[in-house]
Coordinates of C-alpha atoms in Angstrom, one line a residue:
M1261 CA 143.8 113.1 142.1
E1262 CA 145.2 111.2 145.0
T1263 CA 143.7 113.5 148.5
A1264 CA 146.6 114.2 151.1
E1265 CA 144.7 111.3 153.7
Q1266 CA 145.1 108.6 151.1
K1267 CA 148.7 109.4 150.4
S1268 CA 149.3 109.5 154.0
T1269 CA 147.4 106.1 154.6
A1270 CA 149.6 104.6 151.6
F1271 CA 152.7 105.7 153.0
K1272 CA 151.7 104.2 156.3
K1273 CA 150.8 101.1 154.5
I1274 CA 154.4 101.1 152.6
S1275 CA 156.0 101.7 156.3
E1276 CA 154.2 98.6 157.4
G1277 CA 155.0 96.4 154.3
K1278 CA 158.6 97.2 154.9
K1279 CA 159.0 95.0 157.4
H1280 CA 157.7 91.9 155.7
N1281 CA 159.7 93.2 152.2
I1282 CA 162.0 96.0 152.7
S1283 CA 163.1 95.8 148.9
L1284 CA 159.7 95.8 147.6
Y1285 CA 158.3 98.4 149.6
S1286 CA 161.6 100.6 149.2
F1287 CA 160.8 100.6 145.4
I1288 CA 157.3 101.6 146.0
E1289 CA 158.6 104.4 148.3
D1290 CA 161.5 105.6 145.6
W1291 CA 158.6 105.7 142.4
Y1292 CA 155.8 106.7 144.2
G1293 CA 153.9 109.7 142.8
T1294 CA 155.9 109.3 139.7
P1295 CA 153.9 110.7 136.8
Y1296 CA 152.2 108.8 134.1
R1297 CA 154.0 108.9 130.6
F1298 CA 153.1 106.6 127.5
G1299 CA 156.0 104.5 126.6
G1300 CA 157.6 106.3 129.4
D1301 CA 160.4 104.3 131.5
N1302 CA 162.2 106.5 133.8
R1303 CA 161.5 109.1 136.9
F1304 CA 160.2 111.5 134.8
G1305 CA 157.0 109.6 133.1
I1306 CA 156.8 105.7 133.2
D1307 CA 153.8 103.6 131.7
C1308 CA 152.3 100.9 133.7
S1309 CA 153.9 98.1 132.1
A1310 CA 157.6 99.6 132.3
F1311 CA 156.8 100.2 136.1
T1312 CA 156.1 96.7 136.6
R1313 CA 159.1 95.7 134.1
Q1314 CA 161.6 97.8 136.4
L1315 CA 160.0 96.4 139.9
Y1316 CA 160.8 92.8 138.9
N1317 CA 164.2 93.5 137.6
D1318 CA 164.9 95.6 140.6
V1319 CA 162.9 93.8 143.3
Y1320 CA 163.0 90.1 142.2
N1321 CA 166.3 90.1 140.0
L1322 CA 164.0 88.8 136.8
P1323 CA 163.8 90.5 133.7
I1324 CA 160.3 90.4 132.4
V1325 CA 159.1 91.4 129.1
R1326 CA 158.2 94.9 128.2
T1327 CA 153.8 95.2 127.4
S1328 CA 151.2 94.5 129.4
I1329 CA 149.7 92.4 126.7
E1330 CA 153.2 90.3 126.4
Q1331 CA 153.5 90.2 130.2
F1332 CA 149.6 88.6 130.6
T1333 CA 151.0 85.9 128.0
Q1334 CA 154.0 84.8 130.0
V1335 CA 152.4 84.4 133.1
E1336 CA 150.4 81.2 134.9
R1337 CA 146.9 82.4 135.5
I1338 CA 145.4 82.6 138.9
A1339 CA 142.1 83.3 140.5
T1340 CA 142.0 86.5 142.6
S1341 CA 141.2 84.6 145.5
E1342 CA 144.5 83.3 145.3
L1343 CA 147.2 86.5 144.7
K1344 CA 150.0 87.2 146.7
E1345 CA 152.4 89.7 146.5
G1346 CA 154.4 90.2 143.4
D1347 CA 151.6 89.1 141.7
L1348 CA 150.5 90.9 138.8
V1349 CA 147.1 92.1 137.9
F1350 CA 145.6 92.9 134.7
F1351 CA 143.2 94.5 133.2
K1352 CA 141.0 95.7 130.2
I1353 CA 140.3 99.2 130.3
H1354 CA 137.8 100.4 127.5
S1355 CA 139.6 97.6 125.1
K1356 CA 139.1 94.0 124.1
R1357 CA 142.2 93.2 125.4
I1358 CA 144.6 93.9 128.1
S1359 CA 145.7 97.4 128.6
H1360 CA 146.9 97.9 131.8
V1361 CA 148.9 96.1 134.9
G1362 CA 149.9 96.3 138.0
V1363 CA 151.8 94.3 140.7
Y1364 CA 149.3 92.7 143.8
L1365 CA 150.5 93.3 147.1
Y1366 CA 148.1 92.3 149.6
D1367 CA 144.2 92.8 150.7
G1368 CA 143.2 93.9 147.6
K1369 CA 145.9 96.6 147.3
F1370 CA 148.0 96.8 144.3
V1371 CA 150.7 99.0 142.9
H1372 CA 150.5 100.6 139.3
A1373 CA 151.3 103.8 137.3
S1374 CA 148.0 105.1 136.7
V1375 CA 147.7 107.7 133.9
S1376 CA 145.7 109.9 136.0
Q1377 CA 147.7 110.1 139.5
G1378 CA 151.1 108.4 138.2
V1379 CA 152.7 105.3 140.6
V1380 CA 150.0 104.7 143.1
I1381 CA 148.4 101.8 145.2
S1382 CA 145.0 101.2 144.4
D1383 CA 142.5 98.5 145.6
L1384 CA 140.8 96.1 143.5
G1385 CA 137.2 96.7 144.9
D1386 CA 137.0 99.8 143.7
A1387 CA 134.3 100.4 141.1
Y1388 CA 136.5 101.1 138.5
W1389 CA 138.8 98.6 138.8
T1390 CA 136.6 95.9 139.3
R1391 CA 134.8 96.7 136.1
Y1392 CA 138.4 96.6 133.7
Y1393 CA 139.8 93.8 135.9
A1394 CA 141.1 90.8 133.4
G1395 CA 142.7 88.3 136.0
G1396 CA 146.0 87.9 137.8
G1397 CA 148.9 86.1 136.9
R1398 CA 152.0 84.8 138.5
M1399 CA 155.5 84.6 137.1
N1400 CA 156.9 81.0 138.0
H1401 CA 160.0 82.5 138.9
I1402 CA 159.5 84.5 142.1

């Protein structure tokens, strides 16, 4: 569970981000804390790929495919060192195939719909995410 300090830090980073990309960080602020629900696609509950799909639609006006596996097949693969704001980050969590996706922000941070915490900002450098990281990808239209 996210602590009050972590949430406060996240909202400070969201405020900072708004100075550079108001539509992206306003979207994150609006959805922050929305609970996770497998197959969900609304404010009552959303899964990771529906979240990335909604973000791409609302922020970049770019419709993308629905599932994390489909999204993985649609991106140009890029090295972690080349990730930039808006790129997708993929994970294989307890699976041999892609099972989770998020949107890269900056300095190793990414936003995603977490099973345990809902929509949250996490760090690729955390041991958990490092263990399951499968790679980054860029949609050519953003």
